[in-house]
Amino acid sequence: AVVSTQSTGVRSSPSAFYATRDYGLIDSITSSLESLCLDGRASVQCAVKHGFCVFRNVVIHNHVLSTACQIAKNVEYPSGWERDVARAVHRPGTKCEHYVSSYEAVLLVKGDMMENLYHHFNTLTHAHVSRLVAEKLGIVNIKVILWESNDNVFKFRHLWNIFRDFGVSQSISKVVCIKTLILGLPTRLETDILWSPLPEIVPEFGSLLLRDMSQLLRFTNIKHVPPLSVLYIKRNTLYRSVLNEEEMVRALQSYYHVVTVDLAELSFPSQLQLTSSYSILLGVHGAGLTHVAFLAHPAALFELYNAGEEHCYKTLASLFGVRYYTLDRTHVTVKYDSDSTSRNSVTPKEADYEVDVKMVLRTMEQIVKDLSKKARKDEL
């Protein structure tokens, strides 16, 4: 039932983790910047593999970039921004002094689908690291703008409060000149901070870079609950319900302080305030498990079933120094309904589950032992 959090990648040294998931990532990006063009005060520098770029003196007109600096057609474009950079228009003589509307520094962020909390948190993480890279380059007073927006951005608006100045692409007037434009780190690349496989060696405390970020979102007036309390996230959705949920919860409550919550019934700030009070998060695969980033430490995530996404929340837990546990597939019965089985392609995400309650209890017993041991160790 217990799954190691240190076996998700290729063999590597601790420095591999530091350079890809911790503060060393900032130096890795700045040191890999290359010039794509230079013309007077206009310039373009990119860390192509990471998809991070800095434009100087650039105009945005209807989502198209134009600059006095001509980018060669045969260069490698930055990952995730290939289309935008390839479409950039060469406009000699471009100067911000010629435009009524202008900004000193703007960070453009591409959203990761932006449908649920995981997507928003992944986008936020890349925006936060992009800002740190820009500050390392001496760029300050940055306005953060979500380049491709939808209405879901406002559902998790509280996340974006870590930026002093945040907006969406519609907030840019039709024609605007930007003295320093940063194309932020895109998501879903091989270099994705949360999504790509981890190096084999992961520090027990996870990534200090990401844990420092999560602290910016935590509440100071956290509700006090008994130590090693369990927060169970139930689902009220079409799929991925635990069919024997009541039996499982009753069994757990015989031994532990367990609170059941449907996060959809709470505002996002209320969700954060609640999850920040607990050290054990329990649930099946779903965006609500992103709250693993805000748990009280020492902490554990018990993902009852990963629905075929083996590394998703296991990776996220490892990055935030949270111990990860899941049931072996033999202890979960996946049940598809007639609508699902009638389709040509169906995934474990489109099903409901029955869990082995005895194995749930056995795993929770191991979690409590491990966290108690960790707490005693931290007190020494």
Coordinates of C-alpha atoms in Angstrom, one line a residue:
A1 CA 0.0 0.0 0.0
V2 CA 2.9 2.3 0.7
V3 CA 4.5 3.9 -2.4
S4 CA 8.0 5.5 -2.3
T5 CA 8.1 9.1 -3.4
Q6 CA 11.7 8.8 -4.6
S7 CA 11.4 6.5 -7.6
T8 CA 9.8 8.5 -10.3
G9 CA 12.7 9.3 -12.6
V10 CA 16.1 8.4 -14.0
R11 CA 19.2 7.9 -11.9
S12 CA 20.6 11.3 -10.8
S13 CA 22.3 13.2 -8.2
P14 CA 20.8 15.7 -5.7
S15 CA 22.1 18.5 -7.9
A16 CA 19.7 17.3 -10.7
F17 CA 16.7 18.0 -8.5
Y18 CA 18.1 21.4 -7.3
A19 CA 18.7 22.5 -10.9
T20 CA 15.2 21.5 -12.2
R21 CA 12.9 21.9 -9.2
D22 CA 14.5 24.2 -6.7
Y23 CA 16.3 27.5 -6.6
G24 CA 19.0 26.2 -8.9
L25 CA 16.4 26.3 -11.7
I26 CA 16.6 30.1 -11.7
D27 CA 20.3 30.0 -12.3
S28 CA 19.8 27.3 -14.9
I29 CA 17.5 29.5 -16.9
T30 CA 19.5 32.7 -16.7
S31 CA 22.7 31.0 -17.7
S32 CA 21.1 29.5 -20.8
L33 CA 19.8 32.8 -22.2
E34 CA 20.9 33.3 -25.8
S35 CA 20.5 36.3 -28.0
L36 CA 18.1 35.9 -31.0
C37 CA 18.5 39.4 -32.2
L38 CA 19.8 42.9 -31.3
D39 CA 19.0 46.2 -33.0
G40 CA 19.7 49.3 -30.9
R41 CA 17.5 49.3 -27.9
A42 CA 15.4 46.4 -29.2
S43 CA 16.6 42.9 -28.4
V44 CA 15.3 39.3 -27.8
Q45 CA 17.0 36.8 -25.5
C46 CA 15.6 33.3 -24.9
A47 CA 16.3 30.2 -22.9
V48 CA 14.9 28.1 -25.7
K49 CA 14.6 24.7 -23.9
H50 CA 12.8 26.3 -21.0
G51 CA 10.6 28.6 -23.2
F52 CA 11.6 31.7 -21.3
C53 CA 12.3 35.0 -23.3
V54 CA 13.0 38.6 -22.6
F55 CA 12.0 41.2 -25.3
R56 CA 13.1 44.8 -25.1
N57 CA 11.0 47.5 -26.7
V58 CA 8.2 45.4 -28.2
V59 CA 4.7 46.3 -29.4
I60 CA 1.6 44.1 -28.9
H61 CA -1.2 44.6 -31.4
N62 CA -4.1 42.2 -31.2
H63 CA -2.0 39.4 -29.7
V64 CA 0.8 39.8 -32.2
L65 CA 4.3 40.9 -31.2
S66 CA 6.3 43.4 -33.3
T67 CA 9.9 44.7 -32.7
A68 CA 12.6 46.6 -34.4
C69 CA 14.8 43.6 -33.9
Q70 CA 14.5 41.0 -36.7
I71 CA 14.5 37.4 -35.5
A72 CA 16.1 35.0 -38.0
K73 CA 13.8 32.5 -39.5
N74 CA 16.3 29.6 -39.1
V75 CA 16.7 29.9 -35.3
E76 CA 15.2 27.5 -32.8
Y77 CA 12.1 29.2 -31.3
P78 CA 11.4 28.9 -27.5
S79 CA 9.4 25.9 -26.5
G80 CA 5.8 26.7 -25.8
W81 CA 6.0 30.1 -27.5
E82 CA 7.0 28.9 -31.0
R83 CA 3.9 30.2 -32.7
D84 CA 4.0 33.6 -31.0
V85 CA 7.7 34.2 -31.7
A86 CA 7.5 32.9 -35.3
R87 CA 4.6 35.4 -35.9
A88 CA 6.5 38.3 -34.5
V89 CA 6.6 41.2 -37.0
H90 CA 9.8 43.1 -37.8
R91 CA 8.9 46.8 -37.5
P92 CA 12.1 49.0 -37.7
G93 CA 12.1 52.1 -35.6
T94 CA 9.8 50.7 -32.9
K95 CA 10.1 52.8 -29.7
C96 CA 7.8 52.9 -26.7
E97 CA 8.0 56.8 -26.7
H98 CA 5.8 56.7 -29.9
Y99 CA 2.9 55.0 -28.1
V100 CA 0.4 56.5 -25.6
S101 CA -0.2 53.2 -23.8
S102 CA 3.0 51.6 -22.4
Y103 CA 4.3 49.4 -19.6
E104 CA 7.7 49.2 -18.0
A105 CA 7.7 45.4 -17.6
V106 CA 5.1 42.7 -18.3
L107 CA 5.3 39.0 -17.7
L108 CA 3.0 37.1 -20.1
V109 CA 1.8 33.7 -18.7
K110 CA 0.3 30.9 -20.7
G111 CA -2.4 29.0 -18.9
D112 CA -2.4 25.2 -18.4
M113 CA -6.0 24.6 -19.7
M114 CA -7.2 26.5 -16.6
E115 CA -10.1 24.1 -16.0
N116 CA -9.5 23.2 -12.4
L117 CA -7.3 23.9 -9.4
Y118 CA -4.4 21.7 -10.6
H119 CA -4.2 23.6 -13.9
H120 CA -4.3 27.0 -12.1
F121 CA -1.7 26.0 -9.5
N122 CA 0.6 24.7 -12.3
T123 CA 0.3 27.9 -14.2
L124 CA 0.8 30.0 -11.0
T125 CA 4.0 28.0 -10.2
H126 CA 5.5 28.7 -13.6
A127 CA 4.5 32.4 -13.3
H128 CA 6.1 32.7 -9.9
V129 CA 9.4 31.1 -11.0
S130 CA 9.3 33.3 -14.2
R131 CA 9.1 36.3 -12.0
L132 CA 12.0 35.2 -9.9
V133 CA 14.1 34.6 -13.0
A134 CA 13.2 38.1 -14.2
E135 CA 14.1 39.6 -10.8
K136 CA 17.5 37.8 -11.0
L137 CA 18.0 39.7 -14.3
G138 CA 17.3 43.0 -12.6
I139 CA 13.7 43.4 -13.9
V140 CA 11.3 44.7 -11.2
N141 CA 7.8 46.2 -10.9
I142 CA 6.4 43.5 -13.2
K143 CA 2.8 43.4 -14.3
V144 CA 1.7 39.7 -14.7
I145 CA -0.8 39.1 -17.5
L146 CA -2.5 35.8 -18.4
W147 CA -2.1 35.6 -22.1
E148 CA -4.9 33.2 -22.9
S149 CA -7.7 33.7 -20.5
N150 CA -11.1 32.2 -19.7
D151 CA -13.8 32.7 -17.0
N152 CA -12.3 30.1 -14.7
V153 CA -9.4 32.4 -13.8
F154 CA -11.7 34.3 -11.5
K155 CA -12.7 31.1 -9.6
F156 CA -9.2 30.8 -8.2
R157 CA -8.4 34.5 -8.2
H158 CA -7.0 34.3 -4.6
L159 CA -4.0 32.3 -6.0
W160 CA -2.9 35.2 -8.1
N161 CA -2.8 37.6 -5.1
I162 CA 0.9 36.6 -4.7
F163 CA 1.4 39.1 -7.5
R164 CA 1.1 42.8 -6.7
D165 CA -0.2 43.6 -10.2
F166 CA -2.2 40.9 -12.1
G167 CA -4.5 41.0 -15.1
V168 CA -5.7 39.1 -18.1
S169 CA -4.9 39.7 -21.8
Q170 CA -8.2 41.7 -22.3
S171 CA -6.7 44.3 -19.9
I172 CA -4.1 45.2 -22.6
S173 CA -5.3 47.9 -24.9
K174 CA -5.4 47.2 -28.6
V175 CA -1.9 48.6 -29.2
V176 CA 0.6 48.8 -26.4
C177 CA 4.3 49.1 -26.2
I178 CA 6.2 47.3 -23.5
K179 CA 9.8 48.3 -22.6
T180 CA 10.5 44.9 -21.1
L181 CA 8.4 41.9 -22.0
I182 CA 8.9 38.5 -20.4
L183 CA 7.5 35.4 -22.0
G184 CA 7.0 33.2 -19.0
L185 CA 7.8 29.5 -18.5
P186 CA 5.1 27.4 -20.3
T187 CA 3.5 24.3 -18.8
R188 CA 3.3 20.7 -20.1
L189 CA 6.9 20.7 -21.5
E190 CA 9.7 18.3 -20.7
T191 CA 10.8 21.0 -18.2
D192 CA 7.4 21.4 -16.6
I193 CA 8.1 21.9 -12.9
L194 CA 5.1 20.0 -11.5
W195 CA 4.2 17.7 -14.3
S196 CA 7.4 16.1 -15.7
P197 CA 9.0 13.0 -14.0
L198 CA 11.2 13.8 -11.0
P199 CA 14.9 13.0 -10.7
E200 CA 15.4 9.9 -8.7
I201 CA 16.9 11.6 -5.7
V202 CA 14.4 14.0 -4.0
P203 CA 15.2 15.7 -0.7
E204 CA 12.8 14.6 2.1
F205 CA 11.7 18.2 2.5
G206 CA 11.0 18.6 -1.2
S207 CA 11.6 21.9 -3.0
L208 CA 12.4 24.9 -0.9
L209 CA 11.4 27.1 -3.9
L210 CA 7.9 25.7 -4.1
R211 CA 7.4 25.4 -0.3
D212 CA 8.3 29.1 0.0
M213 CA 5.7 29.9 -2.7
S214 CA 3.0 27.9 -0.9
Q215 CA 3.7 29.9 2.3
L216 CA 2.6 33.1 0.4
L217 CA -0.8 31.5 0.1
R218 CA -1.3 30.0 3.6
F219 CA -3.5 31.6 6.2
T220 CA -2.2 32.8 9.5
N221 CA -5.6 32.2 11.3
I222 CA -5.5 28.4 10.7
K223 CA -8.1 26.4 12.6
H224 CA -6.6 24.1 15.2
V225 CA -7.5 20.5 14.9
P226 CA -6.2 17.4 16.7
P227 CA -2.7 16.2 15.5
L228 CA -2.7 13.8 12.6
S229 CA -6.3 14.6 11.7
V230 CA -7.6 13.4 8.3
L231 CA -9.4 15.5 5.7
Y232 CA -11.3 13.3 3.3
I233 CA -12.2 15.0 0.0
K234 CA -15.4 13.5 -1.3
R235 CA -16.5 13.9 -4.9
N236 CA -20.0 14.9 -6.1
T237 CA -19.2 14.4 -9.8
L238 CA -20.3 12.2 -12.6
Y239 CA -17.3 9.8 -12.1
R240 CA -14.6 8.8 -9.5
S241 CA -16.9 8.3 -6.5
V242 CA -16.0 5.8 -3.8
L243 CA -19.0 3.5 -3.9
N244 CA -18.4 2.2 -0.3
E245 CA -17.5 5.6 1.0
E246 CA -19.8 5.5 4.0
E247 CA -18.4 2.2 5.2
M248 CA -14.8 3.4 4.7
V249 CA -15.4 6.7 6.6
R250 CA -17.1 5.0 9.5
A251 CA -14.2 2.5 9.8
L252 CA -11.6 5.3 9.8
Q253 CA -13.6 7.4 12.3
S254 CA -13.5 4.5 14.7
Y255 CA -9.7 5.2 15.1
Y256 CA -9.0 8.7 13.8
H257 CA -10.3 12.2 13.7
V258 CA -11.7 12.3 10.1
V259 CA -13.6 15.2 8.5
T260 CA -15.4 14.8 5.2
V261 CA -15.7 17.8 2.9
D262 CA -17.0 18.5 -0.6
L263 CA -14.7 21.3 -1.7
A264 CA -17.1 22.4 -4.4
E265 CA -19.4 23.8 -1.6
L266 CA -16.7 26.1 -0.3
S267 CA -15.1 29.3 -1.7
F268 CA -11.5 28.9 -2.6
P269 CA -10.2 31.0 0.3
S270 CA -12.3 28.8 2.6
Q271 CA -10.8 25.7 1.0
L272 CA -7.3 27.0 1.7
Q273 CA -8.1 27.8 5.3
L274 CA -9.5 24.3 5.8
T275 CA -6.8 22.3 4.2
S276 CA -4.0 24.3 5.9
S277 CA -5.3 22.9 9.2
Y278 CA -4.8 19.2 8.3
S279 CA -1.8 17.0 8.0
I280 CA -3.3 14.0 6.2
L281 CA -5.3 14.4 2.9
L282 CA -7.4 11.5 1.7
G283 CA -9.2 11.1 -1.6
V284 CA -9.3 9.6 -5.1
H285 CA -7.5 11.2 -8.1
G286 CA -8.8 14.7 -8.8
A287 CA -7.8 18.4 -8.7
G288 CA -8.8 18.7 -5.0
L289 CA -5.6 16.8 -4.2
T290 CA -3.6 19.9 -5.3
H291 CA -4.3 21.1 -1.7
V292 CA -1.4 18.8 -0.8
A293 CA 0.7 22.0 -1.3
F294 CA -0.9 23.6 1.7
L295 CA -1.0 20.9 4.4
A296 CA 0.4 21.3 7.9
H297 CA 3.7 19.5 8.2
P298 CA 4.7 16.7 8.7
A299 CA 2.1 15.7 6.2
A300 CA 0.9 12.8 4.0
L301 CA -1.3 12.4 0.9
F302 CA -3.3 9.1 0.7
E303 CA -4.5 8.9 -2.9
L304 CA -6.9 6.0 -2.7
Y305 CA -6.7 5.4 -6.5
N306 CA -4.6 7.3 -9.1
A307 CA -7.0 6.4 -12.0
G308 CA -4.1 5.5 -14.2
E309 CA -2.2 8.8 -13.5
E310 CA 0.6 7.2 -11.6
H311 CA 3.0 10.2 -11.2
C312 CA 0.7 13.3 -11.1
Y313 CA 0.0 13.8 -7.3
K314 CA 2.8 11.6 -6.3
T315 CA 5.2 14.1 -7.9
L316 CA 3.3 17.0 -6.4
A317 CA 3.5 15.5 -2.9
S318 CA 7.2 14.9 -3.3
L319 CA 7.9 18.5 -4.4
F320 CA 6.2 19.8 -1.3
G321 CA 7.9 17.4 1.1
V322 CA 4.7 15.4 1.7
R323 CA 4.8 11.6 2.1
Y324 CA 2.7 9.8 -0.6
Y325 CA 0.6 6.6 -0.2
T326 CA -1.8 4.8 -2.4
L327 CA -3.6 1.4 -2.6
D328 CA -2.2 -1.3 -4.7
R329 CA -4.4 -1.8 -7.8
T330 CA -5.5 -5.2 -6.5
H331 CA -7.2 -3.5 -3.5
V332 CA -9.4 -1.2 -5.8
T333 CA -12.3 -2.4 -7.9
V334 CA -13.0 -0.2 -10.9
K335 CA -16.7 -0.2 -11.9
Y336 CA -17.7 1.3 -15.3
D337 CA -21.3 2.2 -16.0
S338 CA -23.1 1.1 -19.2
D339 CA -22.6 4.5 -20.9
S340 CA -18.8 4.2 -20.4
T341 CA -18.4 0.7 -21.6
S342 CA -20.5 1.4 -24.7
R343 CA -17.8 3.8 -26.0
N344 CA -14.8 2.7 -27.9
S345 CA -12.3 4.3 -25.5
V346 CA -12.8 4.6 -21.8
T347 CA -10.3 5.4 -19.1
P348 CA -10.2 4.6 -15.3
K349 CA -11.1 8.3 -14.8
E350 CA -14.5 7.6 -16.2
A351 CA -15.5 5.1 -13.6
D352 CA -16.4 4.7 -9.9
Y353 CA -14.5 2.6 -7.3
E354 CA -14.8 0.3 -4.4
V355 CA -11.9 0.2 -2.1
D356 CA -10.7 -2.6 0.3
V357 CA -11.6 -1.0 3.6
K358 CA -9.2 -3.2 5.6
M359 CA -6.3 -2.2 3.5
V360 CA -7.3 1.5 3.8
L361 CA -7.2 1.1 7.6
R362 CA -3.8 -0.7 7.4
T363 CA -2.4 2.0 5.2
M364 CA -3.7 4.8 7.5
E365 CA -2.1 3.0 10.5
Q366 CA 1.2 3.1 8.6
I367 CA 0.7 6.8 7.7
V368 CA 0.1 7.8 11.4
K369 CA 3.2 5.8 12.5
D370 CA 5.4 7.4 9.8
L371 CA 4.2 10.9 10.6
S372 CA 4.5 10.4 14.4
K373 CA 8.1 9.2 13.9
K374 CA 8.8 12.2 11.6
A375 CA 7.3 14.6 14.2
R376 CA 9.5 13.2 17.0
K377 CA 12.6 13.4 14.7
D378 CA 11.8 17.1 13.9
E379 CA 11.5 17.9 17.7
L380 CA 15.1 16.6 18.4

